[in-house]
Tab-separated table of C-alpha atoms and ligand atoms in Angstrom:
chain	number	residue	atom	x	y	z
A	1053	UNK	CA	-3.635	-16.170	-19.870
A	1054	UNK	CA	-0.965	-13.834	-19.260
A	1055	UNK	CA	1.818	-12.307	-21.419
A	1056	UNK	CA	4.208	-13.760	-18.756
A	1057	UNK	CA	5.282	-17.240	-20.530
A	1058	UNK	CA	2.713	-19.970	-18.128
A	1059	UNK	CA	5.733	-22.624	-18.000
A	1060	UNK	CA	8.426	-22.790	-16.012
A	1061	UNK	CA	10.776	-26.100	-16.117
A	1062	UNK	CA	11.768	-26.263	-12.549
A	1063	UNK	CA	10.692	-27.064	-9.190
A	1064	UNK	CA	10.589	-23.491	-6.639
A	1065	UNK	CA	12.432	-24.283	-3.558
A	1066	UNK	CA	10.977	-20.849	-1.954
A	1067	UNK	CA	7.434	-21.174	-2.935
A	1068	UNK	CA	4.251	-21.324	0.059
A	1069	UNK	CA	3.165	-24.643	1.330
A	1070	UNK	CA	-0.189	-25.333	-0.950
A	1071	UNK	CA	-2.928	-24.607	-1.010
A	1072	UNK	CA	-2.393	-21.370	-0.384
A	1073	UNK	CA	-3.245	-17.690	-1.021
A	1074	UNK	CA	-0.202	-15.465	-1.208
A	1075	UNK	CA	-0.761	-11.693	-1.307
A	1076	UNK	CA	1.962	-10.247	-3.329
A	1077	UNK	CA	2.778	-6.459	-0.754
A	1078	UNK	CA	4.360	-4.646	-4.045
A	1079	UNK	CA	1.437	-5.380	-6.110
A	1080	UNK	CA	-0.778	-4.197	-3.331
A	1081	UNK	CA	1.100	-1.152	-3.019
A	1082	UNK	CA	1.487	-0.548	-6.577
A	1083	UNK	CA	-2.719	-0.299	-6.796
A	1084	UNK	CA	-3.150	1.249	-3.506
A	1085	UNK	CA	-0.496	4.316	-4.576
A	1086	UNK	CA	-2.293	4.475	-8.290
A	1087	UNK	CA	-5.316	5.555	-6.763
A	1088	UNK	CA	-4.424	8.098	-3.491
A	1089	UNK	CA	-1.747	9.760	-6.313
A	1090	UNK	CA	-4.420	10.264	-9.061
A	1091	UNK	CA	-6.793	11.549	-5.595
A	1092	UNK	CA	-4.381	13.914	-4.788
A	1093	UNK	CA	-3.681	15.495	-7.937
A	1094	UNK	CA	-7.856	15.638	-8.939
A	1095	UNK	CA	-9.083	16.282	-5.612
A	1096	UNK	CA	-6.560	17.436	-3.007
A	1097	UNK	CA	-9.131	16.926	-0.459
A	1098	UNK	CA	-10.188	13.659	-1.492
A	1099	UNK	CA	-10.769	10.199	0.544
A	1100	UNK	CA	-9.843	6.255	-0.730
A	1101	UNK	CA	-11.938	3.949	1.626
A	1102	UNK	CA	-10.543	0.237	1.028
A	1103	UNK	CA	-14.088	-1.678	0.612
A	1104	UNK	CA	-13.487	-4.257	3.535
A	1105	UNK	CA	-15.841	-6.876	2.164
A	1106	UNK	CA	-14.209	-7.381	-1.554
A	1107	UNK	CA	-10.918	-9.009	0.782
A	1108	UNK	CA	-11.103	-8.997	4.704
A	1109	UNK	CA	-8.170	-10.496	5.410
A	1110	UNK	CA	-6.876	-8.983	9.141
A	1111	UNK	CA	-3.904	-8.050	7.300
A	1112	UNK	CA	-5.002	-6.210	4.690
A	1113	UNK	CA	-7.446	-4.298	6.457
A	1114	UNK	CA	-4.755	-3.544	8.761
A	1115	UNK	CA	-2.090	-2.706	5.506
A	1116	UNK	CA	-4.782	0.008	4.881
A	1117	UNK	CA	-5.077	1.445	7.913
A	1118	UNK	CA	-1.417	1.896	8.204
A	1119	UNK	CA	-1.652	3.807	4.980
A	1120	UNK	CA	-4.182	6.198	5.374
A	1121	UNK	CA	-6.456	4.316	3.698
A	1122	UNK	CA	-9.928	4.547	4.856
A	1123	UNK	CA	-12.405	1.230	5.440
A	1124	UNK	CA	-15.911	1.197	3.820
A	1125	UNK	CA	-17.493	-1.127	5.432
A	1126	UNK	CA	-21.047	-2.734	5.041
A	1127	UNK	CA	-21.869	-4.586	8.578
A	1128	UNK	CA	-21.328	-4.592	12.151
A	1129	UNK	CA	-19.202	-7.222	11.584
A	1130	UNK	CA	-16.944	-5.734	9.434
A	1131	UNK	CA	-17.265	-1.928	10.777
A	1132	UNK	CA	-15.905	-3.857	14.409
A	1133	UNK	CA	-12.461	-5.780	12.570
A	1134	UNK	CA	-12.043	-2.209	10.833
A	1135	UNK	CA	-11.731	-0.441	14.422
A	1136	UNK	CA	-10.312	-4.246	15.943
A	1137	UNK	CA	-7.413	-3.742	13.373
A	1138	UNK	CA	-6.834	0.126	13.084
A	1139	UNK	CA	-8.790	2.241	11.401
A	1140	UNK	CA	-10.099	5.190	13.847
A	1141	UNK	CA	-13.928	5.487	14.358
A	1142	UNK	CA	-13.793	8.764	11.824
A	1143	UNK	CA	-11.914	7.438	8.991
A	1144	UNK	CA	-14.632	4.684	8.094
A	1145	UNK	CA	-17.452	4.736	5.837
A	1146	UNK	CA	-20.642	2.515	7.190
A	1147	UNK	CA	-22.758	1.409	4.105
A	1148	UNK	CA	-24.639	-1.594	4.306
A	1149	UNK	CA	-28.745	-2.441	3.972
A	1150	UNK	CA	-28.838	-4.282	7.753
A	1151	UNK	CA	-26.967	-2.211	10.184
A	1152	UNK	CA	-28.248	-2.597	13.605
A	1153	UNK	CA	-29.512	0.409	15.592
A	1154	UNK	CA	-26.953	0.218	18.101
A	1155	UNK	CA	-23.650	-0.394	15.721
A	1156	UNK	CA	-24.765	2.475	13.266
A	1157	UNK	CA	-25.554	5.224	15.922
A	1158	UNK	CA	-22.522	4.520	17.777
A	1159	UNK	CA	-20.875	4.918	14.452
A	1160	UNK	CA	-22.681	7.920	13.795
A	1161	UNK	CA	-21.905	9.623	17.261
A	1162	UNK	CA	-17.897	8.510	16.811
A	1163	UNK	CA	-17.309	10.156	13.357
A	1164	UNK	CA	-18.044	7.666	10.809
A	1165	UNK	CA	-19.467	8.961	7.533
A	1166	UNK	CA	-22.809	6.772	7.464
A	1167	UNK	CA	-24.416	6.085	4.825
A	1168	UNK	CA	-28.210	5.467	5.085
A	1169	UNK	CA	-30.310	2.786	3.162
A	1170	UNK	CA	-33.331	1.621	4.644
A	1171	UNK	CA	-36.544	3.688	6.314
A	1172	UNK	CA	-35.364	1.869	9.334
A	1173	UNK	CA	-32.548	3.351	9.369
A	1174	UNK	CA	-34.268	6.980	9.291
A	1175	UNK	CA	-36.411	6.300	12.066
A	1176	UNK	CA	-33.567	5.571	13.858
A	1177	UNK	CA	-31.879	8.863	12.415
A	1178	UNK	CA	-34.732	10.985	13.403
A	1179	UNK	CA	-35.225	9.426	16.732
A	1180	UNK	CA	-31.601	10.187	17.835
A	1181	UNK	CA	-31.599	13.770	16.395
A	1182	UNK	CA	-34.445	14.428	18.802
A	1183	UNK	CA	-31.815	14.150	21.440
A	1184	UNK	CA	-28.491	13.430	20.384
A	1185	UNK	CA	-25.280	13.557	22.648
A	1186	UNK	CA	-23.673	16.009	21.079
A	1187	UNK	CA	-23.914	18.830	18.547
A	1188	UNK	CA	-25.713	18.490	14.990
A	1189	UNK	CA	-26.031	15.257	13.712
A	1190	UNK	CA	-24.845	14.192	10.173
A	1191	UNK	CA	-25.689	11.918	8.213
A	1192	UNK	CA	-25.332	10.427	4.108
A	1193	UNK	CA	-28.074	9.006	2.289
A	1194	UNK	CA	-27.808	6.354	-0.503
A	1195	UNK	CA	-29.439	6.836	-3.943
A	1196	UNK	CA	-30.962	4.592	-6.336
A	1197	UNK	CA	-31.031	6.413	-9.653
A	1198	UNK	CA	-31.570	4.874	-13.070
A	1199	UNK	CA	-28.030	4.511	-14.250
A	1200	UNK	CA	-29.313	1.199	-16.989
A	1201	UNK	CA	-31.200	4.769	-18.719
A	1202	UNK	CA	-27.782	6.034	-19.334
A	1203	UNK	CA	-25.237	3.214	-19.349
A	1204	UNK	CA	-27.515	0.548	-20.671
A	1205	UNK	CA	-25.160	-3.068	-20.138
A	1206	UNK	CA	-22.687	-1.488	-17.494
A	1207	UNK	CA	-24.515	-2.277	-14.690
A	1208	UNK	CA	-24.980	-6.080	-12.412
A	1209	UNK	CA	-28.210	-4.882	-12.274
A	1210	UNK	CA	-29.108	-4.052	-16.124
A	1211	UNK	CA	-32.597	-3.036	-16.565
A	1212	UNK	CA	-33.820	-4.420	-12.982
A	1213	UNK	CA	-32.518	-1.503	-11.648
A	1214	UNK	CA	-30.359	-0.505	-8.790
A	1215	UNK	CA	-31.059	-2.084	-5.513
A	1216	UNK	CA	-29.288	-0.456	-2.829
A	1217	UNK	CA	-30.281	3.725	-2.368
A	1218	UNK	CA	-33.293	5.443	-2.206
A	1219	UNK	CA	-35.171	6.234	-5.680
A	1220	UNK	CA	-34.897	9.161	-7.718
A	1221	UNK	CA	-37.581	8.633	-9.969
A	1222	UNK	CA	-40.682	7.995	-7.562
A	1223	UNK	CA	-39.801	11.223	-5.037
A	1224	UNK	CA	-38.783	8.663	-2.561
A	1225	UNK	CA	-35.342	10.127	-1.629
A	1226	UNK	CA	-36.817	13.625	-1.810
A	1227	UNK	CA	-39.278	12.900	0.505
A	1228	UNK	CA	-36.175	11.239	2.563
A	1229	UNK	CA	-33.938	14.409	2.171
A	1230	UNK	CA	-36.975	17.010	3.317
A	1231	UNK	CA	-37.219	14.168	6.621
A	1232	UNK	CA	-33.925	14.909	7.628
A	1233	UNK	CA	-34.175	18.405	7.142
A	1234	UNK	CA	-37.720	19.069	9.334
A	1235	UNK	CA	-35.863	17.213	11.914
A	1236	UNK	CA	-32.413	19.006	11.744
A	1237	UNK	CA	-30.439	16.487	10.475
A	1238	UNK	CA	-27.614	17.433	7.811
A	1239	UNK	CA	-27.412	15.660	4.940
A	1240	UNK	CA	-23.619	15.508	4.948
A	1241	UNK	CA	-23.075	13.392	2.060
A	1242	UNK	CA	-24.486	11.738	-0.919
A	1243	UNK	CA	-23.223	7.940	-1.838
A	1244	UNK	CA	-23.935	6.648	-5.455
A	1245	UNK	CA	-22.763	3.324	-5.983
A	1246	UNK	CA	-23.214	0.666	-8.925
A	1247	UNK	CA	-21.733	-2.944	-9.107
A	1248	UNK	CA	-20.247	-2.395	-12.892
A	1249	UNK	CA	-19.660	-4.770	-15.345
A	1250	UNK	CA	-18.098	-2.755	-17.948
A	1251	UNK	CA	-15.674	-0.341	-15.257
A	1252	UNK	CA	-16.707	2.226	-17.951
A	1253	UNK	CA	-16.216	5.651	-16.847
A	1254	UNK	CA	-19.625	6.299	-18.218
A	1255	UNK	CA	-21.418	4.895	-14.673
A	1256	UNK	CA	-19.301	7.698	-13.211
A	1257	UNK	CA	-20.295	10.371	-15.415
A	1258	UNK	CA	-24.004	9.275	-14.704
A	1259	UNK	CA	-23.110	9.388	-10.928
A	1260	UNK	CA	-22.283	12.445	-11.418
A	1261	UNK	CA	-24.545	14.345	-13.077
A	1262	UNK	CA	-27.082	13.411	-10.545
A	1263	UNK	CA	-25.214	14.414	-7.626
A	1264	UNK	CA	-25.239	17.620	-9.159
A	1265	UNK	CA	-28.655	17.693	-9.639
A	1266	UNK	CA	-29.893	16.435	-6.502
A	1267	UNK	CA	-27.681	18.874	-4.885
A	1268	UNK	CA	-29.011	22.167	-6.946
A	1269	UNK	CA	-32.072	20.737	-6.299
A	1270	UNK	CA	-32.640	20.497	-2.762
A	1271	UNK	CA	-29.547	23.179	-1.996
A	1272	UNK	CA	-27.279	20.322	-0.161
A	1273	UNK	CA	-24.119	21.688	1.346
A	1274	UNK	CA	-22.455	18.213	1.581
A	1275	UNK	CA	-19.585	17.530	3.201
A	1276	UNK	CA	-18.831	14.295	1.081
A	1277	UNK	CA	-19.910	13.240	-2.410
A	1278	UNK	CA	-19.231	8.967	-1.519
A	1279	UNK	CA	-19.201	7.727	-5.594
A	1280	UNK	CA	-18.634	4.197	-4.551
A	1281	UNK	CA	-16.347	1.430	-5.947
A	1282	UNK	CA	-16.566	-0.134	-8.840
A	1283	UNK	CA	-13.033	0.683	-10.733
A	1284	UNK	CA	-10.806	-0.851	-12.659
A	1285	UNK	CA	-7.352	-1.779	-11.090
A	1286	UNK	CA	-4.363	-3.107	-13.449
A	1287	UNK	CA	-2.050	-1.922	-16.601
A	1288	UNK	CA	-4.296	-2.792	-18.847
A	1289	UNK	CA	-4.882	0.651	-21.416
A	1290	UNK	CA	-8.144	-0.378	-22.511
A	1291	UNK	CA	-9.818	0.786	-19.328
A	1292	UNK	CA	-9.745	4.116	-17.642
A	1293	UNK	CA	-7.016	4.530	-14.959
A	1294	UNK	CA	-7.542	6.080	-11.495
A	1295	UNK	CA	-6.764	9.751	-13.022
A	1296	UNK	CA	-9.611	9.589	-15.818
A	1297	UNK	CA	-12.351	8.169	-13.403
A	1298	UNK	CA	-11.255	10.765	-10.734
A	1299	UNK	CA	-11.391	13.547	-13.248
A	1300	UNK	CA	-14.944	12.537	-15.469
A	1301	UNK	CA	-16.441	12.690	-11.685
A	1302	UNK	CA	-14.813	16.112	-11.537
A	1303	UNK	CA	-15.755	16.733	-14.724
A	1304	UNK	CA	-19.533	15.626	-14.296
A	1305	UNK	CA	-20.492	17.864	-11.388
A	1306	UNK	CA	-19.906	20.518	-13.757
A	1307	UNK	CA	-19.431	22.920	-10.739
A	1308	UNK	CA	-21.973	22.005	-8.656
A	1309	UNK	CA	-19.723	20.544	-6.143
A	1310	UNK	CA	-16.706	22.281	-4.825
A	1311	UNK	CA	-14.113	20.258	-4.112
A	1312	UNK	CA	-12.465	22.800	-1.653
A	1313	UNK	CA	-15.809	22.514	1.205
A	1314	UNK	CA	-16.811	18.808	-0.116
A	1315	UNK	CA	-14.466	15.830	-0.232
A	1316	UNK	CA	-15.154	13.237	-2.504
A	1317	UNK	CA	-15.193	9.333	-1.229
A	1318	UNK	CA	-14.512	6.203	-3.534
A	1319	UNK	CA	-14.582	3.018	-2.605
A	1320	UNK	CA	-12.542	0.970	-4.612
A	1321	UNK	CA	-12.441	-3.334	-3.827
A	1322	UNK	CA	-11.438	-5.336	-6.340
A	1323	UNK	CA	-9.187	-2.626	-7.892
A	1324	UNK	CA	-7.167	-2.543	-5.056
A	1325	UNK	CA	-6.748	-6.475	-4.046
A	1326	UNK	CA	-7.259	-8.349	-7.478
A	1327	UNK	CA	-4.079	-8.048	-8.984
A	1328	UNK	CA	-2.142	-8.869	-5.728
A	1329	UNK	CA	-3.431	-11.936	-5.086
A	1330	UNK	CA	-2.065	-15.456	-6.216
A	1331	UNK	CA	-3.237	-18.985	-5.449
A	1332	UNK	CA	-0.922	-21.780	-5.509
A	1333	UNK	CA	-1.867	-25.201	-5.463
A	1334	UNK	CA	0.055	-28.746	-6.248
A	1335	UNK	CA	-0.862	-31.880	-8.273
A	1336	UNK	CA	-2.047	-34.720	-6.194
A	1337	UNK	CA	-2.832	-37.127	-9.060
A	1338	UNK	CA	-3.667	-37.333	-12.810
A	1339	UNK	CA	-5.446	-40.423	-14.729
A	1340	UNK	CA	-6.479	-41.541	-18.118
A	1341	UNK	CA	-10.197	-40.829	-18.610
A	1342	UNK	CA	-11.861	-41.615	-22.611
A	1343	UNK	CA	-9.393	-39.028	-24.606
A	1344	UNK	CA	-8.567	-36.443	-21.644
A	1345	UNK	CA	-6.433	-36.671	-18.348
A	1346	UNK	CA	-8.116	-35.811	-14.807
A	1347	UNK	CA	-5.468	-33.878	-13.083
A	1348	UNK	CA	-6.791	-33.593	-9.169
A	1349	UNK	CA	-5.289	-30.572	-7.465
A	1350	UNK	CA	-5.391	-29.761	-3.887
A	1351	UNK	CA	-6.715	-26.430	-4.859
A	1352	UNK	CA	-10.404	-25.843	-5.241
A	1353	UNK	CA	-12.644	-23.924	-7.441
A	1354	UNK	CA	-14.352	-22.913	-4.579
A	1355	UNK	CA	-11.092	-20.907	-3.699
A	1356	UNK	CA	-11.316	-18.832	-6.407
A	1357	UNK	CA	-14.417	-18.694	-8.392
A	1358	UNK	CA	-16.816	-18.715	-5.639
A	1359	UNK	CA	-19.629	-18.302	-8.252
A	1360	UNK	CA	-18.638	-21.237	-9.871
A	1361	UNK	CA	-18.564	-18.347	-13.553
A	1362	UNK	CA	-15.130	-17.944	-14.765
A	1363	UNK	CA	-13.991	-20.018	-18.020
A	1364	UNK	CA	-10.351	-19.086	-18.090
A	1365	UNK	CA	-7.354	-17.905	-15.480
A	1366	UNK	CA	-4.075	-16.377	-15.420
A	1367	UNK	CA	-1.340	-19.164	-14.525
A	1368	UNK	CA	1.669	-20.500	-14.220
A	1369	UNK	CA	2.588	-23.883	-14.353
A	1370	UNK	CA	6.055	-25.138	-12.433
A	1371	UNK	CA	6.617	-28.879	-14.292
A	1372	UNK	CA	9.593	-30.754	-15.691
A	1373	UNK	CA	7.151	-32.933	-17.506
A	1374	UNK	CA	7.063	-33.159	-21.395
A	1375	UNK	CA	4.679	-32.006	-23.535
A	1376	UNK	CA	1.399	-33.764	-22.964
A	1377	UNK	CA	-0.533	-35.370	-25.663
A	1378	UNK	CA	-3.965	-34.913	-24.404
A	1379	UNK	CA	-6.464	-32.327	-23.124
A	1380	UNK	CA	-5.448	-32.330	-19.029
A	1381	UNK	CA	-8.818	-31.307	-17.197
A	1382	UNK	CA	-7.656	-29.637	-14.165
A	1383	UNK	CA	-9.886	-30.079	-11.481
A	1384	UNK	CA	-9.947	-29.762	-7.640
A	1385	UNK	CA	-10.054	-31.582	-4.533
A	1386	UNK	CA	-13.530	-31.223	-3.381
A	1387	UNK	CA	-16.443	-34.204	-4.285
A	1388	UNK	CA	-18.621	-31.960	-6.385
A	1389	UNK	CA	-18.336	-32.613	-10.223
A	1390	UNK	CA	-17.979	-29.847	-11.424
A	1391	UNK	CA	-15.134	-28.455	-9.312
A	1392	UNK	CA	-13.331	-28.378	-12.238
A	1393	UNK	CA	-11.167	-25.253	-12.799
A	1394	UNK	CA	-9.684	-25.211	-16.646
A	1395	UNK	CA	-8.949	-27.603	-19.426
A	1396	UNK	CA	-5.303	-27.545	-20.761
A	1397	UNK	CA	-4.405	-28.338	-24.306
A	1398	UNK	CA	-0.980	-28.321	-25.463
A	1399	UNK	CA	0.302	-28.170	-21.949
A	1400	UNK	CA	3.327	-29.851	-20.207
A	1401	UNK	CA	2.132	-33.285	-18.938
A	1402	UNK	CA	1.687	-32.652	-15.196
A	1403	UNK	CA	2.126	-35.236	-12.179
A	1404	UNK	CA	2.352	-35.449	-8.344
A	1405	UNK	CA	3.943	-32.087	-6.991
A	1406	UNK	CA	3.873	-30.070	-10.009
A	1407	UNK	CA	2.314	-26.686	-9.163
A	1408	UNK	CA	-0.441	-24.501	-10.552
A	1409	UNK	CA	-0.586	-21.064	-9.531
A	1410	UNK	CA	-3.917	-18.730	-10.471
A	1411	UNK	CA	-3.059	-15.446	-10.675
A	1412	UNK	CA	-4.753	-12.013	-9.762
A	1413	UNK	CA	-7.252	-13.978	-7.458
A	1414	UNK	CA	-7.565	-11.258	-4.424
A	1415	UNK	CA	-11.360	-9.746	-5.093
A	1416	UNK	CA	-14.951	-11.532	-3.848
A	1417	UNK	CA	-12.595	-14.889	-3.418
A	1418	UNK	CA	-10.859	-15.456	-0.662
A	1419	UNK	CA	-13.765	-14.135	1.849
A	1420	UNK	CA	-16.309	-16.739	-0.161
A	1421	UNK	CA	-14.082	-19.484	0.647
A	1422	UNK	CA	-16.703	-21.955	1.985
A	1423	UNK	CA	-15.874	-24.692	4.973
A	1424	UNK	CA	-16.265	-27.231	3.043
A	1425	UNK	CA	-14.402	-30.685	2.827
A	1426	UNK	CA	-11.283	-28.608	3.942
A	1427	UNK	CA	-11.238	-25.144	5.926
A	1428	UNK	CA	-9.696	-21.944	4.979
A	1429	UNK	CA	-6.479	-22.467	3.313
A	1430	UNK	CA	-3.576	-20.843	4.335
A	1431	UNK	CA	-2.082	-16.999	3.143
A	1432	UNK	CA	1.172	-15.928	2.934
A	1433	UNK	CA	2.426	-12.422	2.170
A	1434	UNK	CA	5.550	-11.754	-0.270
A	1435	UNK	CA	6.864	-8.602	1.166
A	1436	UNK	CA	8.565	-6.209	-0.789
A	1437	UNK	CA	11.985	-7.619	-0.015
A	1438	UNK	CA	10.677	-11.138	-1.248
A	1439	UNK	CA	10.897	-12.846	1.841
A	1440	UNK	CA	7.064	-14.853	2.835
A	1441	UNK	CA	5.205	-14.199	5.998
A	1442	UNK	CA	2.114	-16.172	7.179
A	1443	UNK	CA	-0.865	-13.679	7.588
A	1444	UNK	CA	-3.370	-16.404	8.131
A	1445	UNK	CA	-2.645	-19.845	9.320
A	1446	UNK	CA	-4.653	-22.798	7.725
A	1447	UNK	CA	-7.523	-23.378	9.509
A	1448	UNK	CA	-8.265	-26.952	10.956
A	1449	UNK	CA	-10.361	-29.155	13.238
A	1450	UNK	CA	-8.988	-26.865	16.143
A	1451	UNK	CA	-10.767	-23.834	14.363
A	1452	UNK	CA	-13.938	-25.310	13.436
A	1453	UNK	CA	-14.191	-27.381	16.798
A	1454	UNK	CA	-13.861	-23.692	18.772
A	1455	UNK	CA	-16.945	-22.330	17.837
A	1456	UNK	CA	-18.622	-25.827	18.680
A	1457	UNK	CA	-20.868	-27.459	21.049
A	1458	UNK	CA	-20.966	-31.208	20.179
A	1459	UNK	CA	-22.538	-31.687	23.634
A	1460	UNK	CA	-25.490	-29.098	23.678
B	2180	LIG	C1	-21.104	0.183	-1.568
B	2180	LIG	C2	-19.952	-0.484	-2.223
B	2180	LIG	N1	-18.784	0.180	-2.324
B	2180	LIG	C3	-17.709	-0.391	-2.909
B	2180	LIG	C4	-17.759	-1.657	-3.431
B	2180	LIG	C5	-16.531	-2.237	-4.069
B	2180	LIG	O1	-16.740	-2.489	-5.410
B	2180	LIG	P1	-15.541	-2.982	-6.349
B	2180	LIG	O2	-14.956	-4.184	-5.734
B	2180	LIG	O3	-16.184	-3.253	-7.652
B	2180	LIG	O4	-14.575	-1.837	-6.400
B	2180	LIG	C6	-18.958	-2.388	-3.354
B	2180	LIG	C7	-19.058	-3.747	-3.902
B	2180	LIG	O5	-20.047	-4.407	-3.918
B	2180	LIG	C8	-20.078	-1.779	-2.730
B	2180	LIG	O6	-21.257	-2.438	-2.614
C-alpha cells in the first residue's frame, strides 16, 4: 500500500467513467526524463528505445515517438504500429524470436538496428548479403550467456538459463559471429537482455563484462552495445536509479567499448509505464458471506494481474461509508472464482458506487487484457494540466463483431 493515506471520504466529481485505465502524462514524463537525463550525462551518445510490448497503447507509442524516444519492438506486429504511429524506420530496434523474412529485411534495409535470434534468421542474413540493395549490410546478434553463474536469483530464468540469444558457453554464437563475417556482414551491435527479478545492477555488470569480452575476443567494432530492459522505474532508494545502472554498464566494459564510436541501447518497459498507470473501478454490490463481505467490482483481475500472481496493490479507496466490521473480499466482475483481487481488513465499509483505484498498473497489464466476458476497458489520459482525454474508447460488440464472420 502506499504512503499516500488509501481513504478518501468523498465522492470525485472529475474522475473517468469505470472501468477504466487512466495514464497519468506527468508521471510518464517524470520516468521517461529520469532515464534520457541520466543517458545523456553517462553516455552522450546514448539511445532509450521504449519496449513497445510492456504497454502498446497507440498513444503511448506515439508519446514516445514525439519525444525522441526510440521503439524496441519484438514482432511484425508491433515493428508496423511503431512506424503506423511515428517512429521513423531508423530509430527502432527489431528484437523478437519469430520475425518473418520479409518484415525483418525490410527493417534491415530501412535502418532499423536488428537484432538477430534464430539460425533462421541468419540464413536469411546471409542470403541477402549475397546481394543486398545497397551498401554493407549490418546487423546485431543476441546472446545467451550464463548470467544465473553470476547473479544467481536475479534472473526469470534462474538456473534454466537464458532463452532468447545465442550461447556463449557451447561456441554457438562464435560460430554465428565468424558466419557473418565470411559473408561480409557487420556485426553492428551486440544485445544482452535478461527478464530480472531483482532490477539489481549486478545483471548489468554481468552484461557487461561479456560484451567486453566477446568484443576483445572476436575484435567487434560495434556500432551499438543494445543492454536490454529490465530497470527499475520509481522513487524508491532501495534500487539503483537510471544514473547507477547507466554508469555500472559504463563501468563494466572497463574500456573495451568506447562510447564516442559505439552508442549504447536500453530498453526499458515497465520502468517507463508502471508508475503512470492507474485503474479505476466502482462497487457494483457487496453481500454477507460466513464472516467476510463479497464486494463485486466492475474491475477485473484480469485487468491488472494478468498472471493471476500479485497478493497486494497500491489503492485508494473514494467511500463515505463507516468503518467496516468485517474482512471485505474484493473481487471482480468476471465468473471465474478466483477473480478475486485483495482482502480488506479494517477498511471503510464499501457499497454501490464507491470507487477502487489500483495504482502503478501500466507494465505487462493492460496489453494482457483478455476479451473475456467484457472487452477492453476504456483509457483516459490526465494531461499535465489535469484535464482527461480518451486515448482508447471501450471496446464493444461493434469491435469484436468487425473482425467477424458469423456467416462463413
Ligand atoms: C528484449 C527485451 N527488451 C526489453 C524488455 C523490457 O523489459 P522491462 O519491462 O523489464 O524493462 C523486454 C521484456 O521482456 C525484452 O524482452
Amino acid at each position: 500500500m502506499s504512503n499516500e493515506k488509501p481513504f478518501v471520504s468523498a465522492h470525485a466529481t472529475d474522475a473517468p467513467v469505470t472501468p477504466a485505465f487512466v495514464v497519468d502524462e506527468e508521471s510518464l514524463a517524470r520516468q521517461a526524463e529520469s532515464f534520457t537525463a541520466a543517458m545523456a550525462a553517462v553516455w552522450p551518445t546514448g539511445i532509450v528505445s521504449y519496449s513497445v510490448k510492456t504497454n502498446s497503447l497507440p498513444w503511448i507509442v506515439s508519446w514516445m515517438a514525439k519525444r525522441g524516444i526510440w521503439a524496441e519492438v519484438v514482432s511484425d506486429h508491433e515493428y508496423r504500429l511503431a512506424l503506423a504511429l511515428g517512429h521513423s524506420p531508423d530509430k527502432i530496434v527489431f528484437n523478437g524470436p519469430a520475425k518473418s523474412r520479409e518484415t525483418m529485411l525490410a527493417a534491415l534495409s530501412t535502418g532499423a538496428i536488428v537484432n538477430i535470434d534464430s539460425r533462421r534468421e541468419l540464413r536469411w542474413v546471409l542470403e541477402y548479403a549475397k546481394n543486398p540493395p545497397s551498401g554493407s549490410v549490418k546487423v546485431g546478434v543476441r546472446v545467451n550467456w550464463d548470467v544465473d553463474a553470476e547473479c544467481p536469483g536475479d534472473t526469470a530464468s534462474g538456473a534454466a538459463g537464458l532463452r532468447f540469444g545465442f550461447d556463449v558457453s557451447s561456441g554457438d554464437l562464435a560460430g554465428v559471429l565468424d558466419s557473418l563475417k565470411e559473408h561480409g556482414v557487420s556485426v553492428a551491435a551486440l544485445h544482452l537482455h535478461v527478464t530480472s527479478l531483482s532490477r539489481a545492477i549486478g545483471t548489468y555488470q554481468s552484461a557487461a563484462r561479456v560484451a567486453a569480452s566477446i568484443v576483445e575476443q572476436h575484435r567487434l567494432s560495434l556500432d551499438y552495445l543494445d543492454i536490454g530492459g529490465g530497470f527499475y522505474g520509481g522513487e524508491n532508494p532501495a534500487f539503483p536509479s537510471p544514473e547507477e545502472y547507466l554508469v555500472a554498464i559504463r563501468d563494466g566494459l572497463d574500456g573495451a567499448i568506447d562510447p564516442a564510436t559505439t552508442r549504447l541501447v536500453i530498453e526499458p518497459g515497465s520502468a517507463l509505464v508502471a508508475v503512470a498507470v492507474e485503474f479505476h473501478t466502482s462497487v457494483l454490490d457487496s453481500k454477507p458471506a460466513g464472516d467476510h463481505v463479497i464486494v463485486v467490482t466492475d474491475g477485473s483481475r484480469t485487468n491488472i494481474d494478468p498472471f493471476f500472481r500479485k497478493e497486494s496493490y497500491e489503492y485508494s479507496i473514494r467511500t463515505t461509508g463507516r468503518p467496516a466490521l468485517a474482512r471485505q473480499v474484493i473481487c471482480g466482475f468476471t465468473c471465474l472464482d478466483n477473480d478475486r483481487l485483495m482482502t480488506l481488513e479494517e477498511a471503510p465499509e464499501l457499497s454501490e458506487g464507491d470507487t477502487i483505484t489500483y495504482k502503478k498498473v501500466g507494465s505487462y497489464t493492460m496489453c494482457f487484457n483478455p476479451l473475456f466476458i467484457n472487452q477492453l476497458p476504456t483509457v483516459y489520459v490526465r494531461h499535465c494540466d489535469g484535464t482527461l482525454g480518451i486515448a482508447r474508447h471501450a471496446w464493444g460488440e461493434k469491435e469484436y463483431l468487425a473482425a467477424n464472420d458469423w456467416n462463413a
